[in-house]
Amino acid sequence: MTTANKTSTVLTSDDLDHLVDQELVKGYFLAGLTFLTISMIAGILVALQLVHWNPLDGIEVLSPGRWRMIHTNAIAYGFLANVFLGMLHWVVPRLTLRPVASRPLSLFIFVAWQLIVFLTAAAIVIGPSLQAMPWVADLAKRTGLCMSLGAQGLEWGETPFWIDPIALLGLALVAVNFMVPIARARAPLYVTLWYFMAAFVWTFLTYAMGNLLPEYAVGGTSAGAIGGLFIHDLVGLFVTPLGWGMMYYFVPIMLKKPIWSHGLSLVGFWGLAFFYPLNGIHHFLYTPIPMFLQYGAVIATVAVELVVTTVIINFLGTLRGQGQQVITNLPIRYFYTGMIFYFITCFQCALQVTLTFQKLIHFTDWVVGHAHLVMFGVFSLWLFGVMTYLFPRVLHRPWYSTRLCEYHYWLSAAGVLVMALDLTMAGIFQGYYWASLQSWDVSVDGSQPFWVTRVFAGLCMFAGLLCFLYNLWMTYRVPQEVYETGPALQGSPA
Amino acid sequence: MFESKAGILWVGGIGFFVIAFLSNGWVPMLMYQDLKEQTAEEVVNSRVLYQFEEISRRYPQTFKQYYGDVNEDTCAEALRLGRQLYIGEGCWHCHSQFVRPVSNESLRWGEVAATIEFQNELQRPVMFGTRRVGPDLSREGGRRSNDWHAVHFFQPKMLSPGSPMPAYPWFFDGGPDQPNKRGIAIMTYVQWLGSWLESYPYYEELKDSDSES
Ligand code: HEM
């Protein structure tokens, strides 16, 4: 078997083949894409509900409220986590020159994780229908458990209470599986591994904190503070470090040059590690959570923005002299588009976190626009870039069609840009409608044009995904002669 | 330290996380530790019982079948189920449960939210919410009648033609005049929201107009 040439190490590609479990990488990517498809369909369903075009309103198992939770849960744990895990199985052995702790364990984690995400979705859909059964209340009385069969009442922590311990165990096993090669590696750790190492610890701690404390240990306002920490840490300490770690690996490899400034890499990592976790409460400004804590969170948030700027500068510095790659090299284009979106979201965040902006935009679609810009515009685009780069390498053949890859890029990037602009504006309108004390219908009616636009932007993004899936299917199906490594791969993905 | 495994693991991974948890999570926990968390039974008050009783008179057969009598225990049972449905059906993604001190919110909904309101079993996990497609519900109790809610849950568009709120026909056995166990629970829960406040009686106000707004 030949694989992609990774000239950055002295090992031959055959050696690397032994280290990387390519089937698993492929499996994770495919699982991730499956859940992305489900999640996007759920998003479209909710979007259609808001514009009164939902043909399925009134069907219990398709209730938009339930699918709204599948939308976010399947994205976080089904799409992002899966594709990240596939990426980790590719990157970590290459950087440490060691295989993961145990291959059977990897396989077990893979199966268990799909089960966890799938069961969560099933419980969210079916749970509320069974909630009124007498045995549920009985069991609650006897065991003292909450017995909410459907989602748990925490954004991004929708995973039902009975799945939480299993998910935690899964996260612990993931950490062990990857920490062993990292611990064994002799050479100084590369930036990517700083991020990954920290992410394994953070994800576990965050998940435990957010899913267990508000359910079992604290109630009321303090639970709100924990909930804020949780939502924020999940983005900042699970998705973000894995995402940036990934960028620190793939960008230099593809540009064939080192990162511009090691010093800035250090500032970026430690700045994130220190300031990011302090932001949590900014999700609940003007709640009964003590005001001095809210101020603290606001200041920490602005600090994160400064840190982010250093990271962006570092990557722009790395690109310098090779700007044309953004045009010719699709994965690089995905990465840098994502970084631009990242900068925009973080800039937006520095504004929206101020109490002045909060008055207007909290609770509105502005926030939803922000969420899509960062989750789709940044992390999903990065993951698409990585998949565009790696699929030919794990399938050992070039893409069936580079043009479809381009369509995927343009539909996704344009779609999310339109969606984000549209929802940001919608948010401002909604904020003013509410503050002006007009009746609620006015704000709902006034949102319609924005919501209709969002449906089309969403369909655009979904069409991009369909192009990618079709392309993948054709690549898989049409047999190609075993594919030679070479410059063709470095440029466009064909 | 900055590039070593131990530094990243202990300082960055665990240390900073713990600092943030202590300062942002532990501090409010300490501040509010003296506020006792009330059980569902303890938060049943005369106003929500009034509504619960009204429901029992309006739908006597179903009520008898699923809840039996009107008392604090059955009301608490309805509230628990109502809260579980509120979470399970994703109501909290479209409705918030706190009134902010800004943007005229207290004029629209009433008193600004206070910590004490959230120290009970039915706010675990707390239902602050992060998005308002529909209005805040923390002052909803008593604002509408039970039959209004019944029809609204059955098909929101009947009462609010442009409403994007989903229909919940599965809270009913057939028609809006036949709420089932879940229907009664969610109505009781909604009527409970805000019932603990002094300025609750928007609805009763209609009958005895002596109380202030
Ligand atoms: C087909 C494309 C999509 C459509 C039509 C869509 C639509 C929606 C809708 C209608 C909501 C609820 C907004 C509300 O509560 O008012 C939502 C929320 C959300 N979506 Fe999507 N979505 C799409 C794709 C995605 C993708 C790919 C991601 C992540 C990678 C994503 C991440 C989120 C997040 C994080 C939220 C929660 C926002 C918040 O609570 O602030 N969406 N989406």
PDB file of N, CA and C and ligand atoms in Angstrom, chain A residues 36 39-41 43-44 46-47 50 68 71-72 75 79-80 155-156 365 367-368 371-372 375-376 380 419 451 454-455 457-459 461-462, chain B residues 93-94 130-131 133, ligand 1:
ATOM      1  N   LEU A  36     -23.759  14.666  10.334  1.00  0.00           N
ATOM      2  CA  LEU A  36     -23.902  16.026   9.804  1.00  0.00           C
ATOM      3  C   LEU A  36     -25.151  16.102   8.930  1.00  0.00           C
ATOM      4  N   SER A  39     -28.136  16.160  11.148  1.00  0.00           N
ATOM      5  CA  SER A  39     -28.238  17.432  11.854  1.00  0.00           C
ATOM      6  C   SER A  39     -28.712  18.549  10.929  1.00  0.00           C
ATOM      7  N   MET A  40     -28.200  18.547   9.705  1.00  0.00           N
ATOM      8  CA  MET A  40     -28.618  19.607   8.787  1.00  0.00           C
ATOM      9  C   MET A  40     -30.081  19.465   8.431  1.00  0.00           C
ATOM     10  N   ILE A  41     -30.533  18.224   8.249  1.00  0.00           N
ATOM     11  CA  ILE A  41     -31.953  18.032   7.958  1.00  0.00           C
ATOM     12  C   ILE A  41     -32.778  18.548   9.141  1.00  0.00           C
ATOM     13  N   GLY A  43     -31.895  20.929  11.162  1.00  0.00           N
ATOM     14  CA  GLY A  43     -31.846  22.393  11.092  1.00  0.00           C
ATOM     15  C   GLY A  43     -32.839  22.929  10.082  1.00  0.00           C
ATOM     16  N   ILE A  44     -32.911  22.254   8.942  1.00  0.00           N
ATOM     17  CA  ILE A  44     -33.840  22.714   7.911  1.00  0.00           C
ATOM     18  C   ILE A  44     -35.278  22.568   8.396  1.00  0.00           C
ATOM     19  N   VAL A  46     -36.391  22.803  11.473  1.00  0.00           N
ATOM     20  CA  VAL A  46     -36.704  23.883  12.411  1.00  0.00           C
ATOM     21  C   VAL A  46     -36.850  25.206  11.653  1.00  0.00           C
ATOM     22  N   ALA A  47     -35.958  25.416  10.704  1.00  0.00           N
ATOM     23  CA  ALA A  47     -36.031  26.658   9.934  1.00  0.00           C
ATOM     24  C   ALA A  47     -37.359  26.731   9.187  1.00  0.00           C
ATOM     25  N   LEU A  50     -40.244  27.767  11.435  1.00  0.00           N
ATOM     26  CA  LEU A  50     -40.314  29.190  11.762  1.00  0.00           C
ATOM     27  C   LEU A  50     -40.964  29.999  10.633  1.00  0.00           C
ATOM     28  N   ARG A  68     -34.744  20.310  17.206  1.00  0.00           N
ATOM     29  CA  ARG A  68     -33.846  21.425  17.467  1.00  0.00           C
ATOM     30  C   ARG A  68     -32.694  20.953  18.356  1.00  0.00           C
ATOM     31  N   HIS A  71     -30.394  18.734  16.418  1.00  0.00           N
ATOM     32  CA  HIS A  71     -29.557  19.583  15.567  1.00  0.00           C
ATOM     33  C   HIS A  71     -28.246  19.934  16.259  1.00  0.00           C
ATOM     34  N   THR A  72     -28.320  20.447  17.478  1.00  0.00           N
ATOM     35  CA  THR A  72     -27.081  20.861  18.146  1.00  0.00           C
ATOM     36  C   THR A  72     -26.315  19.673  18.710  1.00  0.00           C
ATOM     37  N   ILE A  75     -24.539  17.706  15.979  1.00  0.00           N
ATOM     38  CA  ILE A  75     -23.406  18.458  15.462  1.00  0.00           C
ATOM     39  C   ILE A  75     -22.207  18.316  16.388  1.00  0.00           C
ATOM     40  N   PHE A  79     -21.021  14.990  14.619  1.00  0.00           N
ATOM     41  CA  PHE A  79     -20.183  15.459  13.518  1.00  0.00           C
ATOM     42  C   PHE A  79     -18.804  15.905  13.997  1.00  0.00           C
ATOM     43  N   LEU A  80     -18.770  16.959  14.813  1.00  0.00           N
ATOM     44  CA  LEU A  80     -17.464  17.500  15.203  1.00  0.00           C
ATOM     45  C   LEU A  80     -16.615  16.444  15.899  1.00  0.00           C
ATOM     46  N   GLU A 155     -28.093  23.255  27.268  1.00  0.00           N
ATOM     47  CA  GLU A 155     -27.725  23.379  25.871  1.00  0.00           C
ATOM     48  C   GLU A 155     -26.388  22.663  25.638  1.00  0.00           C
ATOM     49  N   TRP A 156     -26.324  21.866  24.609  1.00  0.00           N
ATOM     50  CA  TRP A 156     -25.167  21.051  24.232  1.00  0.00           C
ATOM     51  C   TRP A 156     -24.918  19.924  25.215  1.00  0.00           C
ATOM     52  N   ASP A 365     -31.740  36.430  17.162  1.00  0.00           N
ATOM     53  CA  ASP A 365     -31.087  35.623  16.142  1.00  0.00           C
ATOM     54  C   ASP A 365     -29.638  36.033  15.909  1.00  0.00           C
ATOM     55  N   VAL A 367     -27.370  35.917  18.019  1.00  0.00           N
ATOM     56  CA  VAL A 367     -26.591  34.869  18.672  1.00  0.00           C
ATOM     57  C   VAL A 367     -26.559  33.611  17.811  1.00  0.00           C
ATOM     58  N   VAL A 368     -27.690  33.312  17.198  1.00  0.00           N
ATOM     59  CA  VAL A 368     -27.751  32.124  16.355  1.00  0.00           C
ATOM     60  C   VAL A 368     -26.838  32.310  15.136  1.00  0.00           C
ATOM     61  N   ALA A 371     -23.412  31.708  16.288  1.00  0.00           N
ATOM     62  CA  ALA A 371     -23.156  30.274  16.513  1.00  0.00           C
ATOM     63  C   ALA A 371     -22.872  29.571  15.192  1.00  0.00           C
ATOM     64  N   HIS A 372     -23.635  29.886  14.156  1.00  0.00           N
ATOM     65  CA  HIS A 372     -23.390  29.220  12.871  1.00  0.00           C
ATOM     66  C   HIS A 372     -22.079  29.668  12.256  1.00  0.00           C
ATOM     67  N   MET A 375     -19.423  27.739  14.347  1.00  0.00           N
ATOM     68  CA  MET A 375     -19.461  26.274  14.284  1.00  0.00           C
ATOM     69  C   MET A 375     -19.367  25.772  12.846  1.00  0.00           C
ATOM     70  N   PHE A 376     -20.058  26.443  11.945  1.00  0.00           N
ATOM     71  CA  PHE A 376     -19.998  25.988  10.561  1.00  0.00           C
ATOM     72  C   PHE A 376     -18.896  26.718   9.809  1.00  0.00           C
ATOM     73  N   SER A 380     -16.437  23.656  10.890  1.00  0.00           N
ATOM     74  CA  SER A 380     -16.861  22.714   9.851  1.00  0.00           C
ATOM     75  C   SER A 380     -16.038  22.921   8.589  1.00  0.00           C
ATOM     76  N   MET A 419     -26.087  33.248   5.719  1.00  0.00           N
ATOM     77  CA  MET A 419     -26.854  32.942   6.919  1.00  0.00           C
ATOM     78  C   MET A 419     -26.428  33.839   8.080  1.00  0.00           C
ATOM     79  N   TRP A 451     -35.944  34.954   8.198  1.00  0.00           N
ATOM     80  CA  TRP A 451     -36.029  33.506   8.383  1.00  0.00           C
ATOM     81  C   TRP A 451     -36.139  32.792   7.036  1.00  0.00           C
ATOM     82  N   ARG A 454     -32.816  32.606   5.642  1.00  0.00           N
ATOM     83  CA  ARG A 454     -32.037  31.581   6.326  1.00  0.00           C
ATOM     84  C   ARG A 454     -32.327  30.195   5.776  1.00  0.00           C
ATOM     85  N   VAL A 455     -33.592  29.934   5.441  1.00  0.00           N
ATOM     86  CA  VAL A 455     -33.913  28.625   4.872  1.00  0.00           C
ATOM     87  C   VAL A 455     -33.085  28.410   3.610  1.00  0.00           C
ATOM     88  N   ALA A 457     -30.309  29.924   2.650  1.00  0.00           N
ATOM     89  CA  ALA A 457     -28.880  29.794   2.961  1.00  0.00           C
ATOM     90  C   ALA A 457     -28.592  28.389   3.470  1.00  0.00           C
ATOM     91  N   GLY A 458     -29.486  27.866   4.305  1.00  0.00           N
ATOM     92  CA  GLY A 458     -29.315  26.518   4.845  1.00  0.00           C
ATOM     93  C   GLY A 458     -29.369  25.482   3.738  1.00  0.00           C
ATOM     94  N   LEU A 459     -30.310  25.663   2.800  1.00  0.00           N
ATOM     95  CA  LEU A 459     -30.406  24.716   1.694  1.00  0.00           C
ATOM     96  C   LEU A 459     -29.136  24.749   0.851  1.00  0.00           C
ATOM     97  N   MET A 461     -26.090  25.411   1.986  1.00  0.00           N
ATOM     98  CA  MET A 461     -25.076  24.642   2.711  1.00  0.00           C
ATOM     99  C   MET A 461     -25.333  23.150   2.559  1.00  0.00           C
ATOM    100  N   PHE A 462     -26.610  22.790   2.608  1.00  0.00           N
ATOM    101  CA  PHE A 462     -26.958  21.379   2.504  1.00  0.00           C
ATOM    102  C   PHE A 462     -26.618  20.862   1.098  1.00  0.00           C
TER     103      PHE A 462
ATOM    104  N   HIS B  93     -35.826  26.184  24.189  1.00  0.00           N
ATOM    105  CA  HIS B  93     -35.013  26.752  23.114  1.00  0.00           C
ATOM    106  C   HIS B  93     -35.727  27.912  22.430  1.00  0.00           C
ATOM    107  N   CYS B  94     -37.018  28.077  22.734  1.00  0.00           N
ATOM    108  CA  CYS B  94     -37.769  29.175  22.143  1.00  0.00           C
ATOM    109  C   CYS B  94     -38.270  30.161  23.194  1.00  0.00           C
ATOM    110  N   THR B 130     -31.612  30.611  26.359  1.00  0.00           N
ATOM    111  CA  THR B 130     -30.698  31.537  25.683  1.00  0.00           C
ATOM    112  C   THR B 130     -31.324  32.159  24.444  1.00  0.00           C
ATOM    113  N   ARG B 131     -32.572  31.834  24.176  1.00  0.00           N
ATOM    114  CA  ARG B 131     -33.149  32.299  22.919  1.00  0.00           C
ATOM    115  C   ARG B 131     -34.627  32.572  23.129  1.00  0.00           C
ATOM    116  N   VAL B 133     -37.695  32.903  20.734  1.00  0.00           N
ATOM    117  CA  VAL B 133     -38.503  33.005  19.529  1.00  0.00           C
ATOM    118  C   VAL B 133     -39.884  33.461  19.975  1.00  0.00           C
TER     119      VAL B 133
HETATM  120  C1  HEM C   1     -28.723  23.092   6.766  1.00  0.00           C
HETATM  121  C2  HEM C   1     -28.172  24.047   7.380  1.00  0.00           C
HETATM  122  C3  HEM C   1     -28.644  24.557   8.729  1.00  0.00           C
HETATM  123  C4  HEM C   1     -29.842  25.139   9.052  1.00  0.00           C
HETATM  124  C5  HEM C   1     -31.030  25.422   8.133  1.00  0.00           C
HETATM  125  C6  HEM C   1     -29.788  25.456  10.452  1.00  0.00           C
HETATM  126  C7  HEM C   1     -30.822  26.033  11.173  1.00  0.00           C
HETATM  127  C8  HEM C   1     -30.801  26.254  12.533  1.00  0.00           C
HETATM  128  C9  HEM C   1     -31.919  26.708  13.305  1.00  0.00           C
HETATM  129  C10 HEM C   1     -33.304  27.025  12.752  1.00  0.00           C
HETATM  130  C11 HEM C   1     -31.531  26.831  14.596  1.00  0.00           C
HETATM  131  C12 HEM C   1     -32.377  27.301  15.776  1.00  0.00           C
HETATM  132  C13 HEM C   1     -32.259  28.771  15.885  1.00  0.00           C
HETATM  133  C14 HEM C   1     -33.149  29.356  16.911  1.00  0.00           C
HETATM  134  O1  HEM C   1     -33.195  28.834  18.040  1.00  0.00           O
HETATM  135  O2  HEM C   1     -33.781  30.356  16.610  1.00  0.00           O
HETATM  136  C15 HEM C   1     -30.146  26.451  14.653  1.00  0.00           C
HETATM  137  C16 HEM C   1     -29.355  26.478  15.797  1.00  0.00           C
HETATM  138  C17 HEM C   1     -28.020  26.112  15.829  1.00  0.00           C
HETATM  139  N1  HEM C   1     -27.286  25.567  14.779  1.00  0.00           N
HETATM  140 FE1  HEM C   1     -27.940  25.303  12.874  1.00  0.00          FE
HETATM  141  N2  HEM C   1     -28.575  25.078  10.946  1.00  0.00           N
HETATM  142  C18 HEM C   1     -27.855  24.510   9.918  1.00  0.00           C
HETATM  143  C19 HEM C   1     -26.587  23.966  10.003  1.00  0.00           C
HETATM  144  C20 HEM C   1     -25.799  23.995  11.149  1.00  0.00           C
HETATM  145  C21 HEM C   1     -24.477  23.458  11.226  1.00  0.00           C
HETATM  146  C22 HEM C   1     -23.767  22.716  10.113  1.00  0.00           C
HETATM  147  C23 HEM C   1     -24.027  23.723  12.481  1.00  0.00           C
HETATM  148  C24 HEM C   1     -22.692  23.420  13.135  1.00  0.00           C
HETATM  149  C25 HEM C   1     -21.654  23.015  12.560  1.00  0.00           C
HETATM  150  C26 HEM C   1     -25.070  24.400  13.192  1.00  0.00           C
HETATM  151  C27 HEM C   1     -24.963  24.837  14.495  1.00  0.00           C
HETATM  152  C28 HEM C   1     -25.994  25.364  15.226  1.00  0.00           C
HETATM  153  C29 HEM C   1     -25.896  25.780  16.602  1.00  0.00           C
HETATM  154  C30 HEM C   1     -24.638  25.700  17.476  1.00  0.00           C
HETATM  155  C31 HEM C   1     -27.165  26.251  16.983  1.00  0.00           C
HETATM  156  C32 HEM C   1     -27.562  26.809  18.351  1.00  0.00           C
HETATM  157  C33 HEM C   1     -27.567  28.297  18.302  1.00  0.00           C
HETATM  158  C34 HEM C   1     -27.885  28.935  19.628  1.00  0.00           C
HETATM  159  O3  HEM C   1     -28.578  28.329  20.443  1.00  0.00           O
HETATM  160  O4  HEM C   1     -27.467  30.064  19.839  1.00  0.00           O
HETATM  161  N3  HEM C   1     -26.138  24.552  12.346  1.00  0.00           N
HETATM  162  N4  HEM C   1     -29.730  26.084  13.378  1.00  0.00           N
END
